Backbone as numpy.savetxt, mean C-alpha at the origin, in Angstrom:
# Nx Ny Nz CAx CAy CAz Cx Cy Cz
-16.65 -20.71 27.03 -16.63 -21.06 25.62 -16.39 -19.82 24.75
-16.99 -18.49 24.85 -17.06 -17.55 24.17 -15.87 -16.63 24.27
-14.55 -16.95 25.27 -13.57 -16.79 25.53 -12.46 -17.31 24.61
-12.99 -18.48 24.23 -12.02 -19.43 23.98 -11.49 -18.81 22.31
-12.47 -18.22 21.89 -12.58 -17.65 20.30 -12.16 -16.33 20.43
-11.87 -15.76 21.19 -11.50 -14.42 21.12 -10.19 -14.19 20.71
-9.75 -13.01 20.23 -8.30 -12.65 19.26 -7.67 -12.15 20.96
-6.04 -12.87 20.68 -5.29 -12.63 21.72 -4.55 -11.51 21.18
-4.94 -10.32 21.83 -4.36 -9.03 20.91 -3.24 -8.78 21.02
-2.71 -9.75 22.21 -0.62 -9.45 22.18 -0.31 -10.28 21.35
-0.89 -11.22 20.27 -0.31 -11.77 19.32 -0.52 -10.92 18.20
-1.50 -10.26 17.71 -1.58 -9.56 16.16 -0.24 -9.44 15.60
0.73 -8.85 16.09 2.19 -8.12 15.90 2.96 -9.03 16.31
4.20 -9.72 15.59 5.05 -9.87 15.34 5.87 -9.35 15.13
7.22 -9.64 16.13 8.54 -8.82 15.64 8.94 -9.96 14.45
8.96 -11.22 14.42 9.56 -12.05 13.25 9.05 -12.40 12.23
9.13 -12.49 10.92 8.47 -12.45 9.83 7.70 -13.77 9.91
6.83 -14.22 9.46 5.93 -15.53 9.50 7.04 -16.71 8.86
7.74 -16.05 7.95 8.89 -17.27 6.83 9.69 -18.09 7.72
10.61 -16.86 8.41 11.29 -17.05 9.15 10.97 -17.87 11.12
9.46 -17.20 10.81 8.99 -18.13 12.46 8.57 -19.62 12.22
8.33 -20.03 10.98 8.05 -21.12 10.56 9.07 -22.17 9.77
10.39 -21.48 9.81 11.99 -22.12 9.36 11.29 -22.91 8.14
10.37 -22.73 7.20 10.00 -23.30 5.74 10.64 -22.55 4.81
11.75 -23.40 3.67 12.32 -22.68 2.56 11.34 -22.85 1.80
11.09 -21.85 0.90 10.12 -21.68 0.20 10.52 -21.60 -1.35
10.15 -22.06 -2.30 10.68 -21.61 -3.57 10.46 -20.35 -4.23
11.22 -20.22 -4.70 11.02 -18.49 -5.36 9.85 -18.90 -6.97
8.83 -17.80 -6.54 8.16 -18.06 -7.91 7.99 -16.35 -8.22
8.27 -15.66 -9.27 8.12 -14.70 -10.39 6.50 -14.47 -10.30
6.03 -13.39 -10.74 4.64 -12.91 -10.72 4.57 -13.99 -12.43
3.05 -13.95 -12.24 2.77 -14.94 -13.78 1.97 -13.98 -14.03
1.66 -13.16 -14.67 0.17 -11.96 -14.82 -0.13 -12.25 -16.43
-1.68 -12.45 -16.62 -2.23 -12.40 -17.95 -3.50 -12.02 -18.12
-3.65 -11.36 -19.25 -4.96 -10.34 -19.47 -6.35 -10.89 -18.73
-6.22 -12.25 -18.73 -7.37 -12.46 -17.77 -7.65 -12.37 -16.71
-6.22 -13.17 -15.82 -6.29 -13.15 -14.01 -6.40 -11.48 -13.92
-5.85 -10.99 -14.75 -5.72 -9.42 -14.55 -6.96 -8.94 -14.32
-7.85 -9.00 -15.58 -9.54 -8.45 -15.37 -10.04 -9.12 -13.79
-9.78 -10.51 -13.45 -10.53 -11.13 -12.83 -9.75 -10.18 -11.47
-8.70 -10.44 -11.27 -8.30 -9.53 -9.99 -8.65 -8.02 -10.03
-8.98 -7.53 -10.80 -9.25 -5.87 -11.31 -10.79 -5.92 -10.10
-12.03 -7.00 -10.93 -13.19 -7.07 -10.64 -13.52 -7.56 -9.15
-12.26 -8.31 -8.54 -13.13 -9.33 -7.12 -12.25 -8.01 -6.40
-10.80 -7.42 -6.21 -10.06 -6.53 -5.60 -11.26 -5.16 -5.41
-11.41 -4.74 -6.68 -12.68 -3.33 -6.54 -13.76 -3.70 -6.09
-14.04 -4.84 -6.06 -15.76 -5.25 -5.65 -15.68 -5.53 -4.00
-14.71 -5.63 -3.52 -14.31 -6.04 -2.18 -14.03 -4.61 -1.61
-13.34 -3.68 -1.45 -13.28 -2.75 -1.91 -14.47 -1.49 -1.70
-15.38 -1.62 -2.71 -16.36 -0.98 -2.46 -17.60 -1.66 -1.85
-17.62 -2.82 -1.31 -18.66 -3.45 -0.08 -18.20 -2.77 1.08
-16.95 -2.88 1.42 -16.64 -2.70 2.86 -16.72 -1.47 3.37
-15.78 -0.53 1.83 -15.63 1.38 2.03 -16.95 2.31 1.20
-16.61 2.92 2.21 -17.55 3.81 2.21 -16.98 4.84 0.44
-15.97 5.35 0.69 -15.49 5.65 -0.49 -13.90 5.45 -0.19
-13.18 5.72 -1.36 -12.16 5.73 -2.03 -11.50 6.81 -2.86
-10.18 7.80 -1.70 -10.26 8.87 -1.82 -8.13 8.96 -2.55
-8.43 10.05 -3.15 -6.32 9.69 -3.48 -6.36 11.43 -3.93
-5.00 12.08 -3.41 -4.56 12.81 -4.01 -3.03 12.81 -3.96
-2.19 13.40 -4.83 -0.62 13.84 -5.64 -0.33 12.67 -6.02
-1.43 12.36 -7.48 -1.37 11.46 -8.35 -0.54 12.37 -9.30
-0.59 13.50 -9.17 0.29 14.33 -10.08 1.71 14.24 -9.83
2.50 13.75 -8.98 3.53 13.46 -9.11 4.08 11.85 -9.47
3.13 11.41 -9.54 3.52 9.64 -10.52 4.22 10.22 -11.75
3.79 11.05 -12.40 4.06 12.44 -13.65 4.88 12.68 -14.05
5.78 13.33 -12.85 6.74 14.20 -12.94 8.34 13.35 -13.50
8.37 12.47 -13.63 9.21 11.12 -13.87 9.11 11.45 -15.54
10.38 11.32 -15.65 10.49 10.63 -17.20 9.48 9.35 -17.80
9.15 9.37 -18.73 8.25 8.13 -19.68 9.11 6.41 -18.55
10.66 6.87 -19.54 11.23 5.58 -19.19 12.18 5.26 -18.05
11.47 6.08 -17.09 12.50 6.07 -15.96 11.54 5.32 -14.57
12.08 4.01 -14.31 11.17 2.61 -13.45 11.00 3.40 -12.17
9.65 2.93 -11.53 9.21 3.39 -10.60 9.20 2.57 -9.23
9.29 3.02 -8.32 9.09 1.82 -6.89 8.18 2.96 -5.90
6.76 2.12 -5.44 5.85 3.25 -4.63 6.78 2.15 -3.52
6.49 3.40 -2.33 6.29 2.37 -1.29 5.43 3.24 -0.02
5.24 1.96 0.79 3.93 2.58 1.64 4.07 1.79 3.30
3.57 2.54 4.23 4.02 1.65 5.61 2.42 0.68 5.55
3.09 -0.70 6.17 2.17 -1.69 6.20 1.10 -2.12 7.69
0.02 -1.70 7.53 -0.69 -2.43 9.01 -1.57 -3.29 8.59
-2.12 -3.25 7.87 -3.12 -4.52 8.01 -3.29 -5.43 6.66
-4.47 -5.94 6.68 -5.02 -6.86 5.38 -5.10 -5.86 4.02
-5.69 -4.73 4.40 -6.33 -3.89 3.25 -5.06 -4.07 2.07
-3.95 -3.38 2.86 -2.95 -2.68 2.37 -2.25 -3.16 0.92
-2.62 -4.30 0.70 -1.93 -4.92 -0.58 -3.06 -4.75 -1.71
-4.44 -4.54 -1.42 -5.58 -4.48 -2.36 -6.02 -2.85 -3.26
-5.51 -2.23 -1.73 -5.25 -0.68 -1.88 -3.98 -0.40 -2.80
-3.18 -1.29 -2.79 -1.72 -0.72 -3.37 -1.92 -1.30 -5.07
-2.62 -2.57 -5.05 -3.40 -3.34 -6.33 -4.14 -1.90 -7.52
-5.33 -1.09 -6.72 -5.98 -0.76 -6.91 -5.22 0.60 -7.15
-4.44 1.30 -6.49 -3.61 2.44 -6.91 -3.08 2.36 -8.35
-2.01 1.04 -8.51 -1.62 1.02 -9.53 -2.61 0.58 -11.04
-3.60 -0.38 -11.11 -4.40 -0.62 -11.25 -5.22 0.51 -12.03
-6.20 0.82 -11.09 -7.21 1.84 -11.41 -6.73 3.62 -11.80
-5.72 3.74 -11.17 -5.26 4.94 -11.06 -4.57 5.37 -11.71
-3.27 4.41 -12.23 -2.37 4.68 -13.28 -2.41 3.76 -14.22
-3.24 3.14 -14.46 -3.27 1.72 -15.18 -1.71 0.71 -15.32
-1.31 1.07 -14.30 -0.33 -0.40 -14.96 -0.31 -1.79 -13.45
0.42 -2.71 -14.37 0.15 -3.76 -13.29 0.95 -3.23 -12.04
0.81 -4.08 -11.31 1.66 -3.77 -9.71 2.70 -5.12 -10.26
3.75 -5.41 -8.95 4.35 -6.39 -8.90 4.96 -5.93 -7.28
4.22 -6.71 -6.75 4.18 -6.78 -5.01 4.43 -7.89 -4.60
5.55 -7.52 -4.00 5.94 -8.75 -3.23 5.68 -8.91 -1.27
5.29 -10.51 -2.12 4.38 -11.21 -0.80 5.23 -12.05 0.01
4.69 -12.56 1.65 5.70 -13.18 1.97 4.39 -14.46 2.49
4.70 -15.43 2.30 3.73 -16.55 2.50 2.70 -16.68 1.56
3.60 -16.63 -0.09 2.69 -16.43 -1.45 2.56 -18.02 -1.51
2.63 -19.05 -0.80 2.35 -20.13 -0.92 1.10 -20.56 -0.46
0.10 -19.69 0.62 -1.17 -19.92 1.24 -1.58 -19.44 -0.13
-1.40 -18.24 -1.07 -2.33 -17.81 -2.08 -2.03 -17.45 -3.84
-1.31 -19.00 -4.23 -0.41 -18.86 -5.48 -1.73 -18.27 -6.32
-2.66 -18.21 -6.30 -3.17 -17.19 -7.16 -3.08 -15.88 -7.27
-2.19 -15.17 -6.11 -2.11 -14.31 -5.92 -0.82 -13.51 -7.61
-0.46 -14.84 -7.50 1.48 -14.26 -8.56 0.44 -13.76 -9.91
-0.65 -14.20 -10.21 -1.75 -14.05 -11.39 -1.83 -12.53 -11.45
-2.10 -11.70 -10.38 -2.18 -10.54 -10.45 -1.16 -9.71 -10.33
-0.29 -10.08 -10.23 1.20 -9.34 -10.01 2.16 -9.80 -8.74
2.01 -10.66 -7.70 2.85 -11.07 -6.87 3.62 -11.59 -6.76
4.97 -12.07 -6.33 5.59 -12.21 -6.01 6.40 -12.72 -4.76
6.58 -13.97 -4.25 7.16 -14.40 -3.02 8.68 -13.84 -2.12
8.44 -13.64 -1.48 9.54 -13.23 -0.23 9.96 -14.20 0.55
11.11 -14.55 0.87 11.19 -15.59 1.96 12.17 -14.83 2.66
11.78 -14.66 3.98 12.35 -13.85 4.80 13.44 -14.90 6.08
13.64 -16.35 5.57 14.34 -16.94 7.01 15.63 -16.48 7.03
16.26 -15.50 5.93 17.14 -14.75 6.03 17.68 -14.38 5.13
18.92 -13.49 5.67 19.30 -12.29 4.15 19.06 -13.14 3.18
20.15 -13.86 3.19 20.17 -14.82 1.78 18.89 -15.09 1.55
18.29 -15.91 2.02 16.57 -16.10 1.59 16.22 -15.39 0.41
16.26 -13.96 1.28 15.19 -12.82 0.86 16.09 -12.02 -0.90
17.06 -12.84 -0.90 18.11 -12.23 -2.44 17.63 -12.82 -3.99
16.04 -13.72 -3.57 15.56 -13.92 -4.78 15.04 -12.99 -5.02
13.97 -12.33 -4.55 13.05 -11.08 -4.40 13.50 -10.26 -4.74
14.85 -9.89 -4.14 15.64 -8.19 -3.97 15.59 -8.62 -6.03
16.47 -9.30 -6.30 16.98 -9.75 -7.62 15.71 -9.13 -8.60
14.91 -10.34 -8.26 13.65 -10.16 -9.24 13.03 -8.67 -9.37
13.20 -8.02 -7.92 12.37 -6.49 -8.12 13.46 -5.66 -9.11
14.47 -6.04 -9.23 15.23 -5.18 -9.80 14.90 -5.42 -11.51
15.03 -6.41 -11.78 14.22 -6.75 -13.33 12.93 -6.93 -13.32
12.14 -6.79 -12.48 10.86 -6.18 -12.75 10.63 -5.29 -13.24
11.55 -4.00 -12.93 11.69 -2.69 -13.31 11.56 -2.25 -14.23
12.52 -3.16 -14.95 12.37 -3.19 -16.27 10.70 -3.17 -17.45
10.35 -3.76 -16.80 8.91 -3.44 -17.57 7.90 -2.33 -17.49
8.28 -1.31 -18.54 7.40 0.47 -18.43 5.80 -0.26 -18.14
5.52 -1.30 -18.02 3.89 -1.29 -18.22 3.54 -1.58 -16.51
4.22 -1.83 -15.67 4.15 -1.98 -14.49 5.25 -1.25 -13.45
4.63 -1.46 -12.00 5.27 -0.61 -11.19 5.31 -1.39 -9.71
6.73 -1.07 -9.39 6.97 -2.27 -8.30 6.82 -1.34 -6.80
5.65 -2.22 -6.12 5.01 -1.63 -5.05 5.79 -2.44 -4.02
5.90 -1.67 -2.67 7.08 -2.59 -1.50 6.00 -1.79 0.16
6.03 -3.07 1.15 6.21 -2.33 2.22 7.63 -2.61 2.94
8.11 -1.58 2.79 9.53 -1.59 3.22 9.77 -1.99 4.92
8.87 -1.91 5.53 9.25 -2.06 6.98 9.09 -3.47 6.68
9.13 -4.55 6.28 9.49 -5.81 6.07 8.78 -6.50 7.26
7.62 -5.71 7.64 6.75 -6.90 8.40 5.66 -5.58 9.18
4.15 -6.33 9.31 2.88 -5.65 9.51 3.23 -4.82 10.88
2.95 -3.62 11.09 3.15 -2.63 12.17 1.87 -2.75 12.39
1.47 -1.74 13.79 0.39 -1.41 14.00 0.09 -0.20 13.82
-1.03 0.41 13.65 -1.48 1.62 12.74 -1.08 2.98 13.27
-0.14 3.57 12.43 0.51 4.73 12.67 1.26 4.39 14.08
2.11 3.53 13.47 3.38 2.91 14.30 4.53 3.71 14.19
4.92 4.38 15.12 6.40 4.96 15.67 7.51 4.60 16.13
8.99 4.80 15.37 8.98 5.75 14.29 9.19 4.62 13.12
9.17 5.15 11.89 8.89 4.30 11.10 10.07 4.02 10.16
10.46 2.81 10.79 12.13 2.34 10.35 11.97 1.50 9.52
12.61 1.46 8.52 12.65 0.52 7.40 13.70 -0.16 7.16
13.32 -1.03 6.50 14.63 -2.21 6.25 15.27 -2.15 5.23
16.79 -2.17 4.72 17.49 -1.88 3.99 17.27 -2.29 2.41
16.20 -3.28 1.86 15.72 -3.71 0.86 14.97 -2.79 -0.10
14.98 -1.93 0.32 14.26 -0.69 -0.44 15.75 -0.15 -1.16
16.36 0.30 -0.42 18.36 1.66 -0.72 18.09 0.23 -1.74
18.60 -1.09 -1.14 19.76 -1.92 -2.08 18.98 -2.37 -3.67
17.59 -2.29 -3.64 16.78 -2.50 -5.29 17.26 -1.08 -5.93
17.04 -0.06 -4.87 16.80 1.25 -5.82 18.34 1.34 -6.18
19.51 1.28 -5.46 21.10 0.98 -6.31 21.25 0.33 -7.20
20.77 -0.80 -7.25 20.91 -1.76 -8.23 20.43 -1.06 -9.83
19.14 -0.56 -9.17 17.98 -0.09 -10.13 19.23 0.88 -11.16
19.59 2.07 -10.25 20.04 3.19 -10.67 21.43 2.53 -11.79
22.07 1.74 -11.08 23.59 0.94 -11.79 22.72 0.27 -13.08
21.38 0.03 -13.27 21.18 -1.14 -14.32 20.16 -0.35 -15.28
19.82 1.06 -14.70 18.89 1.61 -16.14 19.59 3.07 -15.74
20.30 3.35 -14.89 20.36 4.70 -14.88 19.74 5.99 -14.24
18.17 5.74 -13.59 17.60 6.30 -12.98 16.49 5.20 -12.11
15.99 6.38 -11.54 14.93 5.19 -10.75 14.10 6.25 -10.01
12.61 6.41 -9.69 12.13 7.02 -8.57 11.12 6.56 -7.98
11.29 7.07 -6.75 10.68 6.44 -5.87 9.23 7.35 -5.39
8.35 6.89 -4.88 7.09 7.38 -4.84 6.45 7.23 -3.47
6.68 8.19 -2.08 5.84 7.52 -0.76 4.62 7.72 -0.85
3.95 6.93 -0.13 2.44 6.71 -0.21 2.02 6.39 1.01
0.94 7.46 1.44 0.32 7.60 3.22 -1.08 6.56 2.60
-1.42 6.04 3.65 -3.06 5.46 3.14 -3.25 4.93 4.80
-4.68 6.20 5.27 -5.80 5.72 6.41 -7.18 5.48 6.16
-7.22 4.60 7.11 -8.68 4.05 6.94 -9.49 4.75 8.06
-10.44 5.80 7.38 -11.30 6.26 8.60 -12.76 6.33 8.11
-12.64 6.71 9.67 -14.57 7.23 9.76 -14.56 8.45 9.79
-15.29 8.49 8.78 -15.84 10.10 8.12 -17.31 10.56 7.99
-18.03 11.03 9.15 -19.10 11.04 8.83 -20.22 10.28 8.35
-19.75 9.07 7.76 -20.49 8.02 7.73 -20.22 6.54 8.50
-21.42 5.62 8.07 -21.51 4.28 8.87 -20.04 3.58 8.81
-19.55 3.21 7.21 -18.69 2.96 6.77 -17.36 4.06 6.72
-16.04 3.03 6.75 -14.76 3.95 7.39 -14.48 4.31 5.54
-13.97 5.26 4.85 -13.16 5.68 3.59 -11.25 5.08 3.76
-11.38 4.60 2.83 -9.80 4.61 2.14 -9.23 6.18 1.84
-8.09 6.81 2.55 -7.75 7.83 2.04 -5.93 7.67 1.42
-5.88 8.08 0.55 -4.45 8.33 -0.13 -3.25 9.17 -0.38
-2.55 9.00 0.05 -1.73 10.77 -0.21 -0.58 10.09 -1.05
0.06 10.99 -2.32 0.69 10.53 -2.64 1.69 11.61 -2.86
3.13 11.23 -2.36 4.14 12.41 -1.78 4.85 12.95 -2.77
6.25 13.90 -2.62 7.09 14.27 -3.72 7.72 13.29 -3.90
7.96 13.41 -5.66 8.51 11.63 -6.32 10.36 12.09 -5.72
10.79 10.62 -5.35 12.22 11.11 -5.26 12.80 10.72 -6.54
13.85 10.96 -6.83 14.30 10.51 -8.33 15.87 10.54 -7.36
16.54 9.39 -8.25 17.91 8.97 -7.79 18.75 8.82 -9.34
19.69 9.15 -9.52 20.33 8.97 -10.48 21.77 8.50 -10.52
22.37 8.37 -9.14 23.92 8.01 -8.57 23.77 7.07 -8.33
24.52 5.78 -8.13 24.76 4.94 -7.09 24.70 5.43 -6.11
24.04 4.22 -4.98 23.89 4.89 -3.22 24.63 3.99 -2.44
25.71 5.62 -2.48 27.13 5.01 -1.32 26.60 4.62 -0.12
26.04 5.33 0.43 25.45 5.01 1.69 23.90 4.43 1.89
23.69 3.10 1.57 22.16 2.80 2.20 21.81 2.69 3.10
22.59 2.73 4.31 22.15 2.90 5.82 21.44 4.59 5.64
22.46 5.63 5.27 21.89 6.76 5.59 20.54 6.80 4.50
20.62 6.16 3.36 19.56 6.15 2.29 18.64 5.66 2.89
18.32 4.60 3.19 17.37 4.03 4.30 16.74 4.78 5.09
17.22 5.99 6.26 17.19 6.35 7.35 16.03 7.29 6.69
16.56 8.02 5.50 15.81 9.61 4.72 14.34 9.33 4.40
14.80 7.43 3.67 13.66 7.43 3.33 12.25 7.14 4.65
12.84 6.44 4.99 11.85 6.23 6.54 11.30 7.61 6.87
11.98 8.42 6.99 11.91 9.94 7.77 10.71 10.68 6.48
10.86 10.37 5.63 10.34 10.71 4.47 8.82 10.40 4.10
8.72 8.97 4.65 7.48 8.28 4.66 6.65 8.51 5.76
7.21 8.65 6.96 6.96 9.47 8.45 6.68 10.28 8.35
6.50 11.79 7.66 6.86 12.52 7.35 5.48 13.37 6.68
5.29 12.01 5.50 4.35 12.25 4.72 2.75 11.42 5.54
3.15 10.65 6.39 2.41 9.99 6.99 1.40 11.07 8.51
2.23 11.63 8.80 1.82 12.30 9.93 1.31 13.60 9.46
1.76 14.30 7.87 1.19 15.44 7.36 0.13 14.90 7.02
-0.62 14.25 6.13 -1.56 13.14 5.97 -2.97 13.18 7.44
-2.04 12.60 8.29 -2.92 12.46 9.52 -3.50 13.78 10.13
-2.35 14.62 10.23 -3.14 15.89 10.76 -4.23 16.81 9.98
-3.90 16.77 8.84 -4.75 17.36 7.84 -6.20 16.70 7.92
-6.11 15.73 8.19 -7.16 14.41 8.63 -8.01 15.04 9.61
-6.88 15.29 10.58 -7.62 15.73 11.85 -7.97 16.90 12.61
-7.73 17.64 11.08 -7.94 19.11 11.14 -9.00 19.36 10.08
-9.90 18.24 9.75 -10.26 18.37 8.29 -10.03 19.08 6.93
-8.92 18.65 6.50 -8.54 19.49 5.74 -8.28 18.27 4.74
-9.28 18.41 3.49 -9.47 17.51 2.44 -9.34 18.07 1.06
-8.75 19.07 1.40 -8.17 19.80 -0.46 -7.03 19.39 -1.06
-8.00 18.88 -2.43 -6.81 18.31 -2.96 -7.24 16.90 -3.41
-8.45 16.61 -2.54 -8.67 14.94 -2.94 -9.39 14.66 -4.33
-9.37 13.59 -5.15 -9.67 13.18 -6.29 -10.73 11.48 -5.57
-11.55 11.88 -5.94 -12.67 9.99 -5.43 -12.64 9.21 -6.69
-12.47 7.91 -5.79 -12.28 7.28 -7.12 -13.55 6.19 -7.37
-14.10 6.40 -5.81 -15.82 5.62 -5.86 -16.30 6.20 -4.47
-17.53 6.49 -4.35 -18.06 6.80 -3.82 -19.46 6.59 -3.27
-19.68 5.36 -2.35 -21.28 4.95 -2.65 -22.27 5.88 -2.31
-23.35 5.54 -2.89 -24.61 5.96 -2.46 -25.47 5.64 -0.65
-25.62 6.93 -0.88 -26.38 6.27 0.88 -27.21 5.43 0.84
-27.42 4.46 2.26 -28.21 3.34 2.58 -29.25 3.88 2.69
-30.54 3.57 2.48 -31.67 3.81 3.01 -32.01 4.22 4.28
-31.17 3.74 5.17 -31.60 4.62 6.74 -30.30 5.88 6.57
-29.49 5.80 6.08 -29.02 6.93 5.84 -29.81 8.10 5.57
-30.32 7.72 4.17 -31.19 9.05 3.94 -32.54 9.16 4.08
-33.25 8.21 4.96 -33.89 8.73 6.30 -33.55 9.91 7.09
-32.14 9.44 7.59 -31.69 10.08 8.72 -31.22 11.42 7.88
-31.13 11.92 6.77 -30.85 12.83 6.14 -32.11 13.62 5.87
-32.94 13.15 5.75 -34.51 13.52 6.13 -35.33 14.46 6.97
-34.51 13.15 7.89 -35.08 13.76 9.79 -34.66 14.98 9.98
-33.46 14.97 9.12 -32.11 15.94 9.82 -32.99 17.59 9.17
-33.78 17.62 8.58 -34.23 18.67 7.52 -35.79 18.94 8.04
-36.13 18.43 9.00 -37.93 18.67 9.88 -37.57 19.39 10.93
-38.11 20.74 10.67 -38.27 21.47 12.06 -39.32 21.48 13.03
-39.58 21.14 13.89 -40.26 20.62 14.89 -40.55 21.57 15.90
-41.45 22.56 15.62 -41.85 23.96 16.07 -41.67 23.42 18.23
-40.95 25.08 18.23 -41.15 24.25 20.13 -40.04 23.34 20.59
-39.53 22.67 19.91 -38.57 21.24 20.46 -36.87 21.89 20.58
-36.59 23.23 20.04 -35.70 23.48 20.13 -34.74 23.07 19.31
-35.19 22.36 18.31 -33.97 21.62 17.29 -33.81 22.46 16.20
């Protein structure tokens, strides 16, 4: 019986997008965002958030910056798990204050989701997926928000090699560049670890902004840079991690220890004549 409930771990990962394994056309629906769903997703996203993490850590917020006022932004970030869309919420959100507009793929299990900035994907193919590409491109358009993507176009597993992306990233940011003139782009590392405490931390890195100002003749090779780019920033990220090397970070919450915590912070401070400790 206690078999029967267990996670079959050669399923987690999918090579085919859920849209497309389930041949359902889906209708294209536009993010709906208003000052309320906004507060209300602000409050249940951070409150979820800080139950689970221990803290909530980000640094090279200083290059969100470096961008012109009116020149549209696209973060993007490699995708493994659940967190990853609440974290990317909460970046734009808390960090820079503007809305997100993230696009989802199976925004039909959670149309409350378009309230906070989402957006549907239908991935059963190219064509499908040319409402989305469309819409991110006039999303852009709005200085009060910022259009967040995981470009590998379907959930990897954590610090997945090498990290290839799908051409939907080059073909918004062309469009972008042909329809305002500029555009930059923003990579973004984010691990979930254990740091010394019970609970694992959210950590953030946020890379050099690219800025594009040409049409991109080539989005195969545009594609390739950026992957290499996000890889790049992903594995500098990790080692620094694992070299402890945390200069540079900005917290953006940080809980208080549990009660057996600082017990055990206690204990840690009694010298115990004789015992050798």
């Amino acid at each position: 019986m206690y078999y029967s409930y267990m996670i079959n771990l050669q399923e987690l990962y999918s090579e085919v997008p859920p849209t497309k394994l389930r041949n359902i056309d889906e209708k294209f629906c536009p993010a709906d965002t208003s000052p309320f769903w906004l507060w209300v997703a602000d409050r249940f996203f951070y409150g979820m958030l800080e139950d689970r993490f221990y803290a909530f850590r980000y640094k090279g917020a200083h290059n969100f910056y470096k961008k012109d006022a009116d020149t549209p932004i696209i973060m993007f970030a490699p995708h493994s798990n659940w967190w990853d869309g609440i974290v990317g919420y909460t970046i734009c959100n808390r960090i820079f204050k503007k809305e997100i507009r993230l696009m989802v793929e199976e925004l039909n299990r959670f149309p409350i989701l378009r309230h906070a900035g989402a957006f549907n994907v239908n991935k059963k193919s190219a064509q499908a997926s040319m409402d989305a590409l469309k819409y991110s491109v006039t999303a852009l358009a709005d200085k009060n928000s910022v259009l967040y993507l995981f470009p590998q176009g379907i959930i990897k597993p954590p610090n997945f090699r090498p990290l290839d992306l799908q051409s939907g990233l080059a073909y918004i940011a062309d469009k972008a560049v042909r329809k305002y003139g500029k555009v930059a782009l923003l990579p973004i590392a984010v691990n979930y670890m254990f740091l010394r405490d019970n609970r694992p931390e959210v950590l953030v890195e946020m890379g050099d902004l690219i800025e594009v100002d040409s049409p991109i003749t080539d989005r195969k090779g545009f594609t390739k840079y950026l992957g290499t780019t996000l890889e790049n920033l992903c594995d500098k990220q990790m080692y620094e991690i694992s070299h402890a090397k945390f200069d540079g970070y900005d917290t953006l919450f940080q809980q208080q220890l549990k009660w057996y915590r600082k017990i055990e912070q206690r204990l840690k401070k009694i010298e115990i004549k004789g015992s050798g400790v």
